[in-house]
PDB file of C-alpha atoms in Angstrom:
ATOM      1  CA  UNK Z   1     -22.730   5.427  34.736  1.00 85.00           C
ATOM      2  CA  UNK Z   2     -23.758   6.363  30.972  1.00 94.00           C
ATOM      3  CA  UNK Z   3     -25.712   9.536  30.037  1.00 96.00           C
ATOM      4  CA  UNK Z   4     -26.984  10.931  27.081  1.00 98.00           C
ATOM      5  CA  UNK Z   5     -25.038  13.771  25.870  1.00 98.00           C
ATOM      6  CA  UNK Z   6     -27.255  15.835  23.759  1.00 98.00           C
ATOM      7  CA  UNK Z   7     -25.622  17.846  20.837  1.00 98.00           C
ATOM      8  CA  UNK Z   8     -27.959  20.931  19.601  1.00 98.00           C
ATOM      9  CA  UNK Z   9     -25.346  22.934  17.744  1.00 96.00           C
ATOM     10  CA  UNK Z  10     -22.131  21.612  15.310  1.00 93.00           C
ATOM     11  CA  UNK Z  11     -21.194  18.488  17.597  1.00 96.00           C
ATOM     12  CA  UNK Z  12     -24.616  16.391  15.690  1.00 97.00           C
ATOM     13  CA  UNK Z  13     -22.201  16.026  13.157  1.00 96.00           C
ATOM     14  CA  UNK Z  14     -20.210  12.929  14.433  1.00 96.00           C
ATOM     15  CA  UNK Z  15     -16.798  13.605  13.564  1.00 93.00           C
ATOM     16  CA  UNK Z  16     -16.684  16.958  14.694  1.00 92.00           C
ATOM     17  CA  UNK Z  17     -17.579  15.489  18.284  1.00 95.00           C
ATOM     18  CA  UNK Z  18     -14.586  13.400  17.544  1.00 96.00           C
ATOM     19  CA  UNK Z  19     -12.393  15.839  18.415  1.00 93.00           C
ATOM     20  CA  UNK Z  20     -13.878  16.471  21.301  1.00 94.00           C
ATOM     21  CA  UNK Z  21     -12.894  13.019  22.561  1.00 96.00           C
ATOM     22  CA  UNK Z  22      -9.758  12.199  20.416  1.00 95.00           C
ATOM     23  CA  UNK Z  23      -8.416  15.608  20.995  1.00 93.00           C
ATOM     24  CA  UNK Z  24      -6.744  17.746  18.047  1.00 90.00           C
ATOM     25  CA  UNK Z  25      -7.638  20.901  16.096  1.00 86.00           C
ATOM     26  CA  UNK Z  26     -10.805  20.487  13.219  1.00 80.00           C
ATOM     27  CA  UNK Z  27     -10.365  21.639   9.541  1.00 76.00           C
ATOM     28  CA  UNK Z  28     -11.120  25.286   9.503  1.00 69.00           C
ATOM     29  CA  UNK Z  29     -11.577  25.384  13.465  1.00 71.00           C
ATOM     30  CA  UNK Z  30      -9.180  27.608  15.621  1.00 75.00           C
ATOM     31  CA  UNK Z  31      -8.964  25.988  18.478  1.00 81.00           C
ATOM     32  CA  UNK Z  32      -7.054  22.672  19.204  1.00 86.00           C
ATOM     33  CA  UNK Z  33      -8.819  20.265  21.679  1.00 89.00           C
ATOM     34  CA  UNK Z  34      -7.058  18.339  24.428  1.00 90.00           C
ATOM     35  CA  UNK Z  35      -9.756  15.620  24.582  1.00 93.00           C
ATOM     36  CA  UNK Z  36     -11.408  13.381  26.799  1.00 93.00           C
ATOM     37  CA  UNK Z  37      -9.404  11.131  29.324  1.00 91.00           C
ATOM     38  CA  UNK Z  38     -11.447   8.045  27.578  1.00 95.00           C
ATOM     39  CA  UNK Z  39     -11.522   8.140  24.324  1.00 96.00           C
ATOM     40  CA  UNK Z  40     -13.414   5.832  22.840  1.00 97.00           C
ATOM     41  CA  UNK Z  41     -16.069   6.585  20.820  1.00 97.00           C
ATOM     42  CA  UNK Z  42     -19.865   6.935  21.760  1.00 98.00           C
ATOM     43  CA  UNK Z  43     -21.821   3.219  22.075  1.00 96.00           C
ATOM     44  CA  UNK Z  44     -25.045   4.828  20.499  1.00 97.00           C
ATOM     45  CA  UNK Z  45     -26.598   8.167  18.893  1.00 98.00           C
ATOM     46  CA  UNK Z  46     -29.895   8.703  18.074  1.00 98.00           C
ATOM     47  CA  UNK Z  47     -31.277  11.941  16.416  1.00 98.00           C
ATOM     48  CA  UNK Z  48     -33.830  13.636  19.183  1.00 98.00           C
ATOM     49  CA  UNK Z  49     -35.977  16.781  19.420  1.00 97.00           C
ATOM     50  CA  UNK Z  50     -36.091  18.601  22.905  1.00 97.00           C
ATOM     51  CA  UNK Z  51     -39.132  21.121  23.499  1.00 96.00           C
ATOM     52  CA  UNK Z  52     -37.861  24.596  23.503  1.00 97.00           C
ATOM     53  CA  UNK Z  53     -35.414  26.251  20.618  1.00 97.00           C
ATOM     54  CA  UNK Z  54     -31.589  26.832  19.569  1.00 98.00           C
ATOM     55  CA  UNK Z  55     -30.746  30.800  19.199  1.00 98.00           C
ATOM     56  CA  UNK Z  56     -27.325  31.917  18.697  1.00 97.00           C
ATOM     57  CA  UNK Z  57     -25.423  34.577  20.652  1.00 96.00           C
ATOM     58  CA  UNK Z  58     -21.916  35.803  22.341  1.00 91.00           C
ATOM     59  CA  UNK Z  59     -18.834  34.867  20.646  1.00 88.00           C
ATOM     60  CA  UNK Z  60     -16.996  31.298  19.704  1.00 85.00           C
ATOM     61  CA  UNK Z  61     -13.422  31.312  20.487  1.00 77.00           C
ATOM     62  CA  UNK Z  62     -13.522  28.287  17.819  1.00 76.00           C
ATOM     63  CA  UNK Z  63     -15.558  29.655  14.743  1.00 80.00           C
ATOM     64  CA  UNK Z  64     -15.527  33.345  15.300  1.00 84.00           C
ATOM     65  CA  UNK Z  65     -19.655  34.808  15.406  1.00 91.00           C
ATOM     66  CA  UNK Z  66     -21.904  33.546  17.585  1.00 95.00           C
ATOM     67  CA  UNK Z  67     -22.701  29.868  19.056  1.00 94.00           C
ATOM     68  CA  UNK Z  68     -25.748  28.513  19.159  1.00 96.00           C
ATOM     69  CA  UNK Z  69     -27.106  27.702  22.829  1.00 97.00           C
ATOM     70  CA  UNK Z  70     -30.531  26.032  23.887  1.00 97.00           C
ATOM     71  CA  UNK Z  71     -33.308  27.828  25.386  1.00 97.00           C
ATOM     72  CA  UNK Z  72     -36.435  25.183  26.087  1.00 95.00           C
ATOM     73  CA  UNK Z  73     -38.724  28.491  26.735  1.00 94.00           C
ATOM     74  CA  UNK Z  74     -38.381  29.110  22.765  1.00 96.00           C
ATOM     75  CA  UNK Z  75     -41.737  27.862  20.666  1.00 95.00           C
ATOM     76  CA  UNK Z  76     -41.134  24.543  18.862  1.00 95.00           C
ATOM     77  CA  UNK Z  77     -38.568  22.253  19.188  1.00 97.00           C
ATOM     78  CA  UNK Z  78     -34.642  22.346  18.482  1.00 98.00           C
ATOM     79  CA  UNK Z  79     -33.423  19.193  16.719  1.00 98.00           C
ATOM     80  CA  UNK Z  80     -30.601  17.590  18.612  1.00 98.00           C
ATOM     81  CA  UNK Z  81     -28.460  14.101  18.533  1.00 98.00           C
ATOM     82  CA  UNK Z  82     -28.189  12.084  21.842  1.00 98.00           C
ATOM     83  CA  UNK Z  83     -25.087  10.191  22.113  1.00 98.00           C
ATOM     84  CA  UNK Z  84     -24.540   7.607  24.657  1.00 98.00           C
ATOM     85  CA  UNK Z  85     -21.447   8.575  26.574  1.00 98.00           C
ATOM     86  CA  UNK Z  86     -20.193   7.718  30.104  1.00 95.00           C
ATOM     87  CA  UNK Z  87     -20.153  10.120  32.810  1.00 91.00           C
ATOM     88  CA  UNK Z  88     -16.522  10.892  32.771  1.00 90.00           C
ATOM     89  CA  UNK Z  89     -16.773  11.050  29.360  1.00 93.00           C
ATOM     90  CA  UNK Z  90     -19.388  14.127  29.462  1.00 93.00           C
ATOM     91  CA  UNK Z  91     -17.474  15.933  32.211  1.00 87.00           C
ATOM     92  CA  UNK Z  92     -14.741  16.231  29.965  1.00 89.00           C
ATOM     93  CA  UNK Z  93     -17.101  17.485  27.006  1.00 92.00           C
ATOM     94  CA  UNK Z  94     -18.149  19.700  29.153  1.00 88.00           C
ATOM     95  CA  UNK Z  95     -15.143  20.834  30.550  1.00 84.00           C
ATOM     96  CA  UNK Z  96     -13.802  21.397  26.943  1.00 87.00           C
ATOM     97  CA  UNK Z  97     -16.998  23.428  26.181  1.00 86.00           C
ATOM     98  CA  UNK Z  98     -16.171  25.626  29.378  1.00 83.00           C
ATOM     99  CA  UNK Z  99     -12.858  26.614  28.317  1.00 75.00           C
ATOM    100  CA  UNK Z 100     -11.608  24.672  31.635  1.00 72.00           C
ATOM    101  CA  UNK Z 101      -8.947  22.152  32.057  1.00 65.00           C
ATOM    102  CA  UNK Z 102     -10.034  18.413  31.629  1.00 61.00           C
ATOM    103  CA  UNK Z 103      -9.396  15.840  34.406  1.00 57.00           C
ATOM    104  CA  UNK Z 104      -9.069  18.011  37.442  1.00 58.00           C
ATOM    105  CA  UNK Z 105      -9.906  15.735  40.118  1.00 48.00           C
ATOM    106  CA  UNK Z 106     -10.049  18.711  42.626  1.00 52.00           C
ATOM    107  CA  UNK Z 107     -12.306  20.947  40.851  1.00 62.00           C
ATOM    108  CA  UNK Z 108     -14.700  19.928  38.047  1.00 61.00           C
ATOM    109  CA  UNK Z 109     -15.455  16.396  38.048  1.00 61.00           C
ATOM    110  CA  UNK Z 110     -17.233  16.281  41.859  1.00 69.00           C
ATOM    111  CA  UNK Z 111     -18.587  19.853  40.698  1.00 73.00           C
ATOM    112  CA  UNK Z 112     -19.509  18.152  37.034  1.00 74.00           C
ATOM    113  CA  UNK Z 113     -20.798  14.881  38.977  1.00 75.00           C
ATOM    114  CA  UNK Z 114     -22.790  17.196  41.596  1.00 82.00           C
ATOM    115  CA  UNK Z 115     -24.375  19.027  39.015  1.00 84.00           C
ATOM    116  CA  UNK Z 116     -25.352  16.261  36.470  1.00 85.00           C
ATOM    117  CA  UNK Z 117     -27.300  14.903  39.879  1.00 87.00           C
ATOM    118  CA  UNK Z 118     -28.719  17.928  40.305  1.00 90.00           C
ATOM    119  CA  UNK Z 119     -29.856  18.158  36.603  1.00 91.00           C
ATOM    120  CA  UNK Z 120     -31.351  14.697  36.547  1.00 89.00           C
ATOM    121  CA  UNK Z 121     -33.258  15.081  39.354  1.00 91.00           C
ATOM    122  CA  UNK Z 122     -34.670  19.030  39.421  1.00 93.00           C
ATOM    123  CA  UNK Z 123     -34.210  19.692  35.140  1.00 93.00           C
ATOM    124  CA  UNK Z 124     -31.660  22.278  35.445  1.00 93.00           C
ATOM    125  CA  UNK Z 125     -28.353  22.941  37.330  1.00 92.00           C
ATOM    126  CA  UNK Z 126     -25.398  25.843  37.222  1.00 88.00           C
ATOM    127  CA  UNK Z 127     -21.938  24.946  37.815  1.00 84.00           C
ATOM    128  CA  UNK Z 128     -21.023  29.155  37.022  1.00 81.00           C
ATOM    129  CA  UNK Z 129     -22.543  32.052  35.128  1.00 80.00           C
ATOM    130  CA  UNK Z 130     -20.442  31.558  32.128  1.00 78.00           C
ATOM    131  CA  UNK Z 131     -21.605  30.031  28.689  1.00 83.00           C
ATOM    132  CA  UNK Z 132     -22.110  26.073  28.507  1.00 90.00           C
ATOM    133  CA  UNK Z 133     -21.942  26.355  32.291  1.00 90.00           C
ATOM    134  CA  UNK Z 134     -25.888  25.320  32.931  1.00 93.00           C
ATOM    135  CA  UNK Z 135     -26.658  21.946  32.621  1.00 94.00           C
ATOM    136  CA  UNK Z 136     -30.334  20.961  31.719  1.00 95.00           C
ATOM    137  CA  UNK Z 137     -31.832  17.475  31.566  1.00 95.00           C
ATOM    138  CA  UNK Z 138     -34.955  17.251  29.547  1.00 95.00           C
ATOM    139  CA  UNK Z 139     -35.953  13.586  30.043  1.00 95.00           C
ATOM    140  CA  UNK Z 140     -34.600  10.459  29.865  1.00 96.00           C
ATOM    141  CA  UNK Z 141     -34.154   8.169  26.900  1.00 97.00           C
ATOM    142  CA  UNK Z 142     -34.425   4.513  27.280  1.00 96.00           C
ATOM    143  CA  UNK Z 143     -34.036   4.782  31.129  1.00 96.00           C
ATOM    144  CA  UNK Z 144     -30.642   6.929  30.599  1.00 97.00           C
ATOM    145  CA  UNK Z 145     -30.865  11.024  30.985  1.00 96.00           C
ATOM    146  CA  UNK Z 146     -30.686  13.141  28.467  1.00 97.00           C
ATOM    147  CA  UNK Z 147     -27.951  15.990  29.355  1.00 96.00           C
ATOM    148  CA  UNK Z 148     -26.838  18.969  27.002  1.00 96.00           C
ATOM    149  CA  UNK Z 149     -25.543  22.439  28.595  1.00 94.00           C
ATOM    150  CA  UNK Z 150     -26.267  26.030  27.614  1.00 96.00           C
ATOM    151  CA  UNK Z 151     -25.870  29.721  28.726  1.00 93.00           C
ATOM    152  CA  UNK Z 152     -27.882  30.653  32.151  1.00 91.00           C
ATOM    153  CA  UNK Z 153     -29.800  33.078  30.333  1.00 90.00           C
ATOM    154  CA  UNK Z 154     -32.329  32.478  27.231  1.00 92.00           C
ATOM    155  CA  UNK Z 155     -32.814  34.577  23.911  1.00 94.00           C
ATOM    156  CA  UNK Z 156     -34.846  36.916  25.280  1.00 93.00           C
ATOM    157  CA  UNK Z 157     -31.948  38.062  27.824  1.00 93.00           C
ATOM    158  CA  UNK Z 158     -29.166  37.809  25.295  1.00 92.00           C
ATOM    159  CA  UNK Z 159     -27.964  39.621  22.211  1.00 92.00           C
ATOM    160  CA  UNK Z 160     -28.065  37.910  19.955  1.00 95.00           C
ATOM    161  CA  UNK Z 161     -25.784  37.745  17.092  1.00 94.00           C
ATOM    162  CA  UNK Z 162     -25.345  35.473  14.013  1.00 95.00           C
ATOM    163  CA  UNK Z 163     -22.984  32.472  13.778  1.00 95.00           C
ATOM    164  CA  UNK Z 164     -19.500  32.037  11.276  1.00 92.00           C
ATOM    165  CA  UNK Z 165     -20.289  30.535   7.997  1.00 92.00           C
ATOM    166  CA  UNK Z 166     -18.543  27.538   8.399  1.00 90.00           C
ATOM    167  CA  UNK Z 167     -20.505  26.741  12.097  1.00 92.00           C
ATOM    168  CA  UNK Z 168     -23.920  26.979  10.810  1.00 94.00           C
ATOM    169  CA  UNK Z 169     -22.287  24.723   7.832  1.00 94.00           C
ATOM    170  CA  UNK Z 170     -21.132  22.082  10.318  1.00 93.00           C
ATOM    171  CA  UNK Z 171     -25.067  22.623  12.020  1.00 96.00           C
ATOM    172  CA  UNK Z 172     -26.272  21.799   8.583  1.00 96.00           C
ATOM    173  CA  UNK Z 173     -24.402  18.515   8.066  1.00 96.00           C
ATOM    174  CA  UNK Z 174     -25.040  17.418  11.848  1.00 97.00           C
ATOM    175  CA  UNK Z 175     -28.627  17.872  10.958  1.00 98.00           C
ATOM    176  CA  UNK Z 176     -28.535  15.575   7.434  1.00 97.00           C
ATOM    177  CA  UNK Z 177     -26.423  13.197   9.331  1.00 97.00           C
ATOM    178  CA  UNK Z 178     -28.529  12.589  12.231  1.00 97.00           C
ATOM    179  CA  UNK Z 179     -32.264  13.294  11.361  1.00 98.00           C
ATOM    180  CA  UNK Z 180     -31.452  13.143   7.378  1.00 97.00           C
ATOM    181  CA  UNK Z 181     -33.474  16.107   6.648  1.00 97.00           C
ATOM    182  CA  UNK Z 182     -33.631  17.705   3.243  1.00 96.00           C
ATOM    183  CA  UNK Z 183     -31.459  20.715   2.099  1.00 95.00           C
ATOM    184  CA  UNK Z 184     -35.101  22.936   2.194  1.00 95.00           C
ATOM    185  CA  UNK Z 185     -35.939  21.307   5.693  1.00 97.00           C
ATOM    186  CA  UNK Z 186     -32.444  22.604   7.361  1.00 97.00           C
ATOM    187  CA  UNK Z 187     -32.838  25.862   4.978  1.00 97.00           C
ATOM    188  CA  UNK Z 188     -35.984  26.757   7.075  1.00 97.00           C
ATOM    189  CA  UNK Z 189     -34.846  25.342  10.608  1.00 97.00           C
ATOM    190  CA  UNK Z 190     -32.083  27.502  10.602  1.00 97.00           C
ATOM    191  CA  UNK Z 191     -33.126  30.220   9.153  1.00 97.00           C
ATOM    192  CA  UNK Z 192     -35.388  30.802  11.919  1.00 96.00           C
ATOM    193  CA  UNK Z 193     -33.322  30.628  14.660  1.00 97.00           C
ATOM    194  CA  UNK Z 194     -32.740  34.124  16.599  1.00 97.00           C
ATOM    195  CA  UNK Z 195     -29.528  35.016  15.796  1.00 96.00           C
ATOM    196  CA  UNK Z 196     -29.858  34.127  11.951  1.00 96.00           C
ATOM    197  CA  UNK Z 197     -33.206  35.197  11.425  1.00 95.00           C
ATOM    198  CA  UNK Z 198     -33.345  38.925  10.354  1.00 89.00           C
ATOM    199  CA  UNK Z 199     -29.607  39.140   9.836  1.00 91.00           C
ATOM    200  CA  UNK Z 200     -29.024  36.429   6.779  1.00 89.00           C
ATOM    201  CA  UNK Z 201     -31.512  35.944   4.508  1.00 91.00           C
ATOM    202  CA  UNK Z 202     -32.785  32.166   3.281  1.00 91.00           C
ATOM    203  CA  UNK Z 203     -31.038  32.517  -0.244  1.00 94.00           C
ATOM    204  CA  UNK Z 204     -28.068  33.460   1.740  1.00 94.00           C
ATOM    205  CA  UNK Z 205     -28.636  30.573   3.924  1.00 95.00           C
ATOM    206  CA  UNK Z 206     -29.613  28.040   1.425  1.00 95.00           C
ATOM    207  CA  UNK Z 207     -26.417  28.839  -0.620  1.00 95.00           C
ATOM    208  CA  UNK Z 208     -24.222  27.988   2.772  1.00 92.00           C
ATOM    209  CA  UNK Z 209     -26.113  25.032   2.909  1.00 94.00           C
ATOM    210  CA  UNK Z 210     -26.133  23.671  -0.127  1.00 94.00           C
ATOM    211  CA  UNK Z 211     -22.050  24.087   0.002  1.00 93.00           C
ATOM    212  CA  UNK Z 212     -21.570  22.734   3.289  1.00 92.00           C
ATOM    213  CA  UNK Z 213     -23.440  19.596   2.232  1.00 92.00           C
ATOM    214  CA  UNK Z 214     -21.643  19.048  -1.195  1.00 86.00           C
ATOM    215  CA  UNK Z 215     -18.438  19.781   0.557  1.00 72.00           C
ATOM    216  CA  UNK Z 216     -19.823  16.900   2.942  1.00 60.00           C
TER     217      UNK Z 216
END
């Protein structure tokens, strides 16, 4: 079975997802990934917008600050990038995302498999209470859902807190790669998102921005 895994935070940039499925440890990351069992790469991606909004909260064991997470009660729409994965392939994304071991065959694939039912056929499903562990499907693309994962709660429950340099630089080139937006585009998109809003301000962001994209 293929899904849609739907990247909202530094995974739209394609070869930072590749260490999510080639395993290994990303320039500037702190965290070395094990991988997915099959590692080829995704057959498809295609940029996407889900209904609702990306705020940023808790704190990454891979960037240091906070990570973004999706909240589809937010006003507007978060920009995303669907990749076209297969089933095993987003358990083990997921798993990685969960801090949990991949390819446990006791544990979190029928719970992974459950839930990603669950998701496609009620919207939303909870495999635990801890971040990434909340699976939401907000469609389907091309007759194939659309799955991402967040935290159980939304912005207005969390506190939020603003992300690591280098992760909202890795958002920034995810975004140019997959929708191709401007520098000023991705300058105001993030700057609005909870977590960033208030806390940097746009010059500060725009600066980040303009680095992370140079640096490409």
């Amino acid at each position: 079975m293929l899904v849609w895994y739907v990247s909202y935070g530094s995974n739209m940039h394609a070869a930072r997802l590749g260490w999510y499925i080639g395993g290994g440890c990303p320039p500037g990351g702190k965290r070395t990934y094990p991988g997915c069992r099959d590692r080829r790469p995704p057959s498809r991606s295609a940029a996407v917008s889900l209904p609702g909004g990306i705020y940023f909260a808790g704190e990454s064991g891979a960037w240091t600050g906070g990570m973004a997470f999706y909240d589809p009660q937010l006003p507007g729409e978060a920009a995303a990038r669907a990749y076209l994965v297969t089933r095993e392939q987003f358990t083990d994304i997921a798993a990685q995302e969960m801090y949990r071991p991949t390819g446990d065959p006791t544990d979190l694939i029928p719970a992974t498999g459950a839930a990603v039912d669950a998701a496609v056929a009620s919207g939303r499903a909870t495999l635990g209470p801890g971040r990434y562990e909340t699976l939401v499907c907000p469609g389907h693309r091309d007759g194939v859902p659309l799955l991402t994962f967040t935290a159980p709660e939304g912005a207005s429950a969390a506190r939020c807190r603003p992300p690591a340099p280098i992760y909202l630089g890795m958002i920034a080139k995810g975004l140019r790669e997959s929708h191709g937006w401007p520098t000023e585009r991705i300058v105001a998109y993030l700057s609005a998102r909870p977590g960033v809003a208030g806390t940097w301000p746009p010059d500060a962001v725009a600066a980040l921005v303009d680095e992370a994209l140079v640096d490409g």
